[in-house]
Each structure stands twice: as C-alpha cells, then as structure tokens.
Amino acid sequence: MPHRTELYEDPPSSCWPIVYSPDYNITFMGLEKLHPFDAGKWGKVINFLKEEKLIADDLIVQAREATDEDLLVVHTRRYLNKLKWSFVVATITEIPPVAFLPNFVVQRKVLKPLRTQTGGTIMAGKLAVERGWAINVGGGFHHCSSDKGGGFCAYADITLAIKFLFERVQGVSKATIIDLDAHQGNGHERDFMDDHRVYIMDAYNRYIYPGDGFAKRAIKRKVELEWGTEDTEYLQKVHTHVEGALNELRPDIIVYNAGTDILDGDPLGGLAISPQGIVKRDEVVFKAARRRRIPILMVTSGGYQKRTARIIADSILNLHNLGLIDKELATSGAGNPRVEQMIRDSVKDLTNLSLQ
C-alpha cells in the first residue's frame, strides 16, 4: 500500500499544470556562482512568463518539498543518510566550498530547493496524466539514481515521478523518457536498467560527462552526437528518433527532459544549437506527443548560461501560441480539436525539418 503523500493532492482546477515554487532557487553568499549553473534560472523563467501575461502567481501549481518518505519510494536510506555529510553534497553539486558548511545550512540552502523541485516533478507527473500535459519549471536531475548522485543532481526526480505513477495512478503501466539534455541521463538509465515498462531515448554529446558505459545498456534508442552539432542535423535526428521511439512503444506517459545545455556556447554541453533550434526541438516533441494523445511531462534540466531562462520561457510561449499547451487542453485532456487541426496544418513542417 503506497504511503500517503501531499504531492498527489489536487490543486485548484483553475491552475495551469505548470509547477513552480520560489523555493527552487539557490541563493547564498554567492557560493552558487562557483558552479556554471544559473542557480536562479527557474524564477527568471516564471518572471518572463508573467511579463508576457501567460501566467500569474495564483494560476500556477505551488510545488511542495518531497519528504523522506516520498524519496524512499526510490532512494535507499543509506543514500539519503549520506546527504547529511556536507562533503558528499559538495561533490554532487560540484561546489567544493559547500564541504566546509554546517550540514543544517546545506540542507536548507542547497538540498531543500532540490527536494522542492523533486516534489514538483512528482506533482507534475500526476497533472500530466490528468490534463494531457504538465511542465515543472525545475527538475530533470537525470544523473541521480537510487543510490548515487552527481552532476548537480542529488535526487532522482524522473525515476520518482514514474514510480509514483506506476504505483498510484490506474492505467499508467508504460513510460517513455525522451532525454534531450546535452549529457547522457545515466541516473534514470541505471534505475530502469531491467524494467521493460520504461523505454529510454537519449540524445547526447558522446564525448562529455558522464560517459557511463554501463548505464548506456538501458537506452533503447541512443543518439550519440558529435562536438558542435548544429540545428539542421540535430532537429532531423530529434524528429526521426522521437517519432521512431513513440512508434516502437506507445507509452501511457512521456517524461521529456528538456535540457537547454545544447545551446551554442554552453561551457559543458559542447553542442551548437541556436535559441530558435531549442524552441523548435521542444515543439517537435510536444507535437509528437499531442498527435498521439499521450500525456507529456516536461522538466527543464541542465542549461548553464544566463540567457537560458529567456529561451525556456520563449519555448513555453511558443507551445502556447501553437495550441500545444493551453487551459482548454489542460482541462479537457489530450484530444483537443484545436490541437488536432494544428497538427494537420503542420505535418509538412514536421516532415521538412531538413529544409530549414
């Protein structure tokens, strides 16, 4: 019998299935600047969406922090206990001075934001199934598995969201992870290594962290990219393999890890995708999901430049402008006539990506 959790309590029906909390953002004594990650990007995304009048504070779902009991659905007690050592958290977050801070500070200033984002992903999983789509403005900690963190990922939110759905939501027994962050998603791959209910597609720069050969065995559709891959080749590959993955197995939920570290100039990603290319990529994934009426949960994952927040906001606005996400859709489920008309209008666009 699953434990009782606040994460699956129903938010007001007037809310968009967009999940966020101001607690997502990591700010203390400038230490967050020692990692190339923009540790306030999540709040900036929300501010851009407010400026564009897409959302207001009372129209988004407030993320709740995942409790130990929630985390133990996937994580081992031994792993959670390790996070009580500041030097372990310093290693995982790649911010060495964290090792010298008292652990109560680390819990409050570093791990609580990451636990709140993790709670947000779990909440968004249920919302996606109920409303056809959901976006957690944070999350996507795809390097963390049940017993090991790394690469700024302390909790396995993708694994957790899927396991929660399998255990608690009737009719959800198959999931597809589409991981388009620049790095290999070795955390969820290790967690679902022998689980035939989960199909993993992963497109990543083959030469960078984590290079986890063991985890690669879990990838059903592996798209290994070269240094400096640009828009045309990238979008063709994404389109071909997303369509192929969803034709191969029709899941009950898609978890889309929409990392923006594929952006040209990212210090860690090593790819060369334009801002417009990122917006187009997200559009391709959402169109493929909507056309098949498969619920989709998007998490924002990696993205290590200051302009990343604006690009994520622009992508969400584009999805809304195209009718791929909207209020009607969120309350009426996946089979929205406006969406289906839009899909019919854009078939040429999808099949002619190479001409752009």
JSON list of N, CA, C and O in Angstrom, two decimals, residues 50-76:
[
{"chain": "A", "resi": 50, "resn": "LYS", "atom": "N", "xyz": [5.31, 35.71, -16.61]},
{"chain": "A", "resi": 50, "resn": "LYS", "atom": "CA", "xyz": [4.40, 36.70, -16.01]},
{"chain": "A", "resi": 50, "resn": "LYS", "atom": "C", "xyz": [4.40, 37.98, -16.84]},
{"chain": "A", "resi": 50, "resn": "LYS", "atom": "O", "xyz": [3.35, 38.58, -17.09]},
{"chain": "A", "resi": 51, "resn": "GLU", "atom": "N", "xyz": [5.59, 38.42, -17.24]},
{"chain": "A", "resi": 51, "resn": "GLU", "atom": "CA", "xyz": [5.70, 39.64, -18.06]},
{"chain": "A", "resi": 51, "resn": "GLU", "atom": "C", "xyz": [4.90, 39.51, -19.35]},
{"chain": "A", "resi": 51, "resn": "GLU", "atom": "O", "xyz": [4.31, 40.48, -19.83]},
{"chain": "A", "resi": 52, "resn": "GLU", "atom": "N", "xyz": [4.89, 38.31, -19.91]},
{"chain": "A", "resi": 52, "resn": "GLU", "atom": "CA", "xyz": [4.15, 38.06, -21.16]},
{"chain": "A", "resi": 52, "resn": "GLU", "atom": "C", "xyz": [2.67, 37.78, -20.91]},
{"chain": "A", "resi": 52, "resn": "GLU", "atom": "O", "xyz": [1.94, 37.43, -21.83]},
{"chain": "A", "resi": 53, "resn": "LYS", "atom": "N", "xyz": [2.27, 37.87, -19.63]},
{"chain": "A", "resi": 53, "resn": "LYS", "atom": "CA", "xyz": [0.85, 37.70, -19.23]},
{"chain": "A", "resi": 53, "resn": "LYS", "atom": "C", "xyz": [0.32, 36.28, -19.49]},
{"chain": "A", "resi": 53, "resn": "LYS", "atom": "O", "xyz": [-0.88, 36.08, -19.62]},
{"chain": "A", "resi": 54, "resn": "LEU", "atom": "N", "xyz": [1.24, 35.31, -19.58]},
{"chain": "A", "resi": 54, "resn": "LEU", "atom": "CA", "xyz": [0.76, 33.93, -19.76]},
{"chain": "A", "resi": 54, "resn": "LEU", "atom": "C", "xyz": [0.24, 33.38, -18.44]},
{"chain": "A", "resi": 54, "resn": "LEU", "atom": "O", "xyz": [-0.77, 32.69, -18.40]},
{"chain": "A", "resi": 55, "resn": "ILE", "atom": "N", "xyz": [0.93, 33.71, -17.36]},
{"chain": "A", "resi": 55, "resn": "ILE", "atom": "CA", "xyz": [0.57, 33.16, -16.05]},
{"chain": "A", "resi": 55, "resn": "ILE", "atom": "C", "xyz": [0.56, 34.26, -14.99]},
{"chain": "A", "resi": 55, "resn": "ILE", "atom": "O", "xyz": [1.08, 35.36, -15.20]},
{"chain": "A", "resi": 56, "resn": "ALA", "atom": "N", "xyz": [-0.02, 33.93, -13.85]},
{"chain": "A", "resi": 56, "resn": "ALA", "atom": "CA", "xyz": [0.07, 34.77, -12.65]},
{"chain": "A", "resi": 56, "resn": "ALA", "atom": "C", "xyz": [0.32, 33.81, -11.48]},
{"chain": "A", "resi": 56, "resn": "ALA", "atom": "O", "xyz": [0.09, 32.60, -11.61]},
{"chain": "A", "resi": 57, "resn": "ASP", "atom": "N", "xyz": [0.76, 34.36, -10.35]},
{"chain": "A", "resi": 57, "resn": "ASP", "atom": "CA", "xyz": [1.12, 33.50, -9.20]},
{"chain": "A", "resi": 57, "resn": "ASP", "atom": "C", "xyz": [0.01, 32.55, -8.80]},
{"chain": "A", "resi": 57, "resn": "ASP", "atom": "O", "xyz": [0.26, 31.40, -8.45]},
{"chain": "A", "resi": 58, "resn": "ASP", "atom": "N", "xyz": [-1.24, 33.04, -8.85]},
{"chain": "A", "resi": 58, "resn": "ASP", "atom": "CA", "xyz": [-2.35, 32.20, -8.38]},
{"chain": "A", "resi": 58, "resn": "ASP", "atom": "C", "xyz": [-2.82, 31.21, -9.45]},
{"chain": "A", "resi": 58, "resn": "ASP", "atom": "O", "xyz": [-3.75, 30.45, -9.22]},
{"chain": "A", "resi": 59, "resn": "LEU", "atom": "N", "xyz": [-2.18, 31.23, -10.61]},
{"chain": "A", "resi": 59, "resn": "LEU", "atom": "CA", "xyz": [-2.59, 30.32, -11.70]},
{"chain": "A", "resi": 59, "resn": "LEU", "atom": "C", "xyz": [-1.57, 29.21, -11.93]},
{"chain": "A", "resi": 59, "resn": "LEU", "atom": "O", "xyz": [-1.73, 28.42, -12.86]},
{"chain": "A", "resi": 60, "resn": "ILE", "atom": "N", "xyz": [-0.52, 29.18, -11.13]},
{"chain": "A", "resi": 60, "resn": "ILE", "atom": "CA", "xyz": [0.44, 28.07, -11.26]},
{"chain": "A", "resi": 60, "resn": "ILE", "atom": "C", "xyz": [0.35, 27.19, -10.02]},
{"chain": "A", "resi": 60, "resn": "ILE", "atom": "O", "xyz": [-0.08, 27.63, -8.96]},
{"chain": "A", "resi": 61, "resn": "VAL", "atom": "N", "xyz": [0.76, 25.95, -10.17]},
{"chain": "A", "resi": 61, "resn": "VAL", "atom": "CA", "xyz": [0.70, 24.99, -9.07]},
{"chain": "A", "resi": 61, "resn": "VAL", "atom": "C", "xyz": [1.94, 25.16, -8.21]},
{"chain": "A", "resi": 61, "resn": "VAL", "atom": "O", "xyz": [3.07, 25.11, -8.72]},
{"chain": "A", "resi": 62, "resn": "GLN", "atom": "N", "xyz": [1.73, 25.38, -6.93]},
{"chain": "A", "resi": 62, "resn": "GLN", "atom": "CA", "xyz": [2.85, 25.57, -5.99]},
{"chain": "A", "resi": 62, "resn": "GLN", "atom": "C", "xyz": [3.48, 24.22, -5.65]},
{"chain": "A", "resi": 62, "resn": "GLN", "atom": "O", "xyz": [2.82, 23.35, -5.08]},
{"chain": "A", "resi": 63, "resn": "ALA", "atom": "N", "xyz": [4.74, 24.07, -5.99]},
{"chain": "A", "resi": 63, "resn": "ALA", "atom": "CA", "xyz": [5.45, 22.82, -5.69]},
{"chain": "A", "resi": 63, "resn": "ALA", "atom": "C", "xyz": [5.61, 22.65, -4.19]},
{"chain": "A", "resi": 63, "resn": "ALA", "atom": "O", "xyz": [5.80, 23.63, -3.46]},
{"chain": "A", "resi": 64, "resn": "ARG", "atom": "N", "xyz": [5.55, 21.41, -3.74]},
{"chain": "A", "resi": 64, "resn": "ARG", "atom": "CA", "xyz": [5.81, 21.08, -2.34]},
{"chain": "A", "resi": 64, "resn": "ARG", "atom": "C", "xyz": [7.10, 20.27, -2.25]},
{"chain": "A", "resi": 64, "resn": "ARG", "atom": "O", "xyz": [7.42, 19.52, -3.18]},
{"chain": "A", "resi": 65, "resn": "GLU", "atom": "N", "xyz": [7.76, 20.39, -1.14]},
{"chain": "A", "resi": 65, "resn": "GLU", "atom": "CA", "xyz": [9.02, 19.66, -0.93]},
{"chain": "A", "resi": 65, "resn": "GLU", "atom": "C", "xyz": [8.73, 18.16, -0.77]},
{"chain": "A", "resi": 65, "resn": "GLU", "atom": "O", "xyz": [7.81, 17.77, -0.06]},
{"chain": "A", "resi": 66, "resn": "ALA", "atom": "N", "xyz": [9.51, 17.33, -1.46]},
{"chain": "A", "resi": 66, "resn": "ALA", "atom": "CA", "xyz": [9.40, 15.88, -1.28]},
{"chain": "A", "resi": 66, "resn": "ALA", "atom": "C", "xyz": [9.93, 15.52, 0.11]},
{"chain": "A", "resi": 66, "resn": "ALA", "atom": "O", "xyz": [11.00, 15.97, 0.51]},
{"chain": "A", "resi": 67, "resn": "THR", "atom": "N", "xyz": [9.17, 14.71, 0.84]},
{"chain": "A", "resi": 67, "resn": "THR", "atom": "CA", "xyz": [9.58, 14.27, 2.18]},
{"chain": "A", "resi": 67, "resn": "THR", "atom": "C", "xyz": [10.51, 13.06, 2.06]},
{"chain": "A", "resi": 67, "resn": "THR", "atom": "O", "xyz": [10.62, 12.44, 0.99]},
{"chain": "A", "resi": 68, "resn": "ASP", "atom": "N", "xyz": [11.13, 12.69, 3.17]},
{"chain": "A", "resi": 68, "resn": "ASP", "atom": "CA", "xyz": [11.95, 11.48, 3.19]},
{"chain": "A", "resi": 68, "resn": "ASP", "atom": "C", "xyz": [11.14, 10.27, 2.74]},
{"chain": "A", "resi": 68, "resn": "ASP", "atom": "O", "xyz": [11.63, 9.42, 1.99]},
{"chain": "A", "resi": 69, "resn": "GLU", "atom": "N", "xyz": [9.89, 10.22, 3.21]},
{"chain": "A", "resi": 69, "resn": "GLU", "atom": "CA", "xyz": [9.03, 9.09, 2.85]},
{"chain": "A", "resi": 69, "resn": "GLU", "atom": "C", "xyz": [8.78, 9.04, 1.34]},
{"chain": "A", "resi": 69, "resn": "GLU", "atom": "O", "xyz": [8.80, 7.97, 0.73]},
{"chain": "A", "resi": 70, "resn": "ASP", "atom": "N", "xyz": [8.58, 10.22, 0.74]},
{"chain": "A", "resi": 70, "resn": "ASP", "atom": "CA", "xyz": [8.43, 10.29, -0.72]},
{"chain": "A", "resi": 70, "resn": "ASP", "atom": "C", "xyz": [9.71, 9.80, -1.40]},
{"chain": "A", "resi": 70, "resn": "ASP", "atom": "O", "xyz": [9.67, 9.00, -2.35]},
{"chain": "A", "resi": 71, "resn": "LEU", "atom": "N", "xyz": [10.85, 10.30, -0.94]},
{"chain": "A", "resi": 71, "resn": "LEU", "atom": "CA", "xyz": [12.14, 9.98, -1.57]},
{"chain": "A", "resi": 71, "resn": "LEU", "atom": "C", "xyz": [12.48, 8.50, -1.46]},
{"chain": "A", "resi": 71, "resn": "LEU", "atom": "O", "xyz": [13.09, 7.92, -2.36]},
{"chain": "A", "resi": 72, "resn": "LEU", "atom": "N", "xyz": [12.03, 7.86, -0.35]},
{"chain": "A", "resi": 72, "resn": "LEU", "atom": "CA", "xyz": [12.34, 6.44, -0.14]},
{"chain": "A", "resi": 72, "resn": "LEU", "atom": "C", "xyz": [11.58, 5.52, -1.08]},
{"chain": "A", "resi": 72, "resn": "LEU", "atom": "O", "xyz": [11.87, 4.32, -1.13]},
{"chain": "A", "resi": 73, "resn": "VAL", "atom": "N", "xyz": [10.64, 6.07, -1.86]},
{"chain": "A", "resi": 73, "resn": "VAL", "atom": "CA", "xyz": [10.00, 5.27, -2.91]},
{"chain": "A", "resi": 73, "resn": "VAL", "atom": "C", "xyz": [11.06, 4.77, -3.91]},
{"chain": "A", "resi": 73, "resn": "VAL", "atom": "O", "xyz": [10.93, 3.71, -4.51]},
{"chain": "A", "resi": 74, "resn": "VAL", "atom": "N", "xyz": [12.13, 5.54, -4.06]},
{"chain": "A", "resi": 74, "resn": "VAL", "atom": "CA", "xyz": [13.22, 5.18, -4.97]},
{"chain": "A", "resi": 74, "resn": "VAL", "atom": "C", "xyz": [14.56, 5.07, -4.25]},
{"chain": "A", "resi": 74, "resn": "VAL", "atom": "O", "xyz": [15.31, 4.13, -4.44]},
{"chain": "A", "resi": 75, "resn": "HIS", "atom": "N", "xyz": [14.87, 6.08, -3.44]},
{"chain": "A", "resi": 75, "resn": "HIS", "atom": "CA", "xyz": [16.21, 6.15, -2.85]},
{"chain": "A", "resi": 75, "resn": "HIS", "atom": "C", "xyz": [16.39, 5.16, -1.69]},
{"chain": "A", "resi": 75, "resn": "HIS", "atom": "O", "xyz": [15.44, 4.84, -0.99]},
{"chain": "A", "resi": 76, "resn": "THR", "atom": "N", "xyz": [17.64, 4.76, -1.50]},
{"chain": "A", "resi": 76, "resn": "THR", "atom": "CA", "xyz": [17.96, 3.93, -0.34]},
{"chain": "A", "resi": 76, "resn": "THR", "atom": "C", "xyz": [18.13, 4.86, 0.88]},
{"chain": "A", "resi": 76, "resn": "THR", "atom": "O", "xyz": [18.54, 6.02, 0.74]}
]
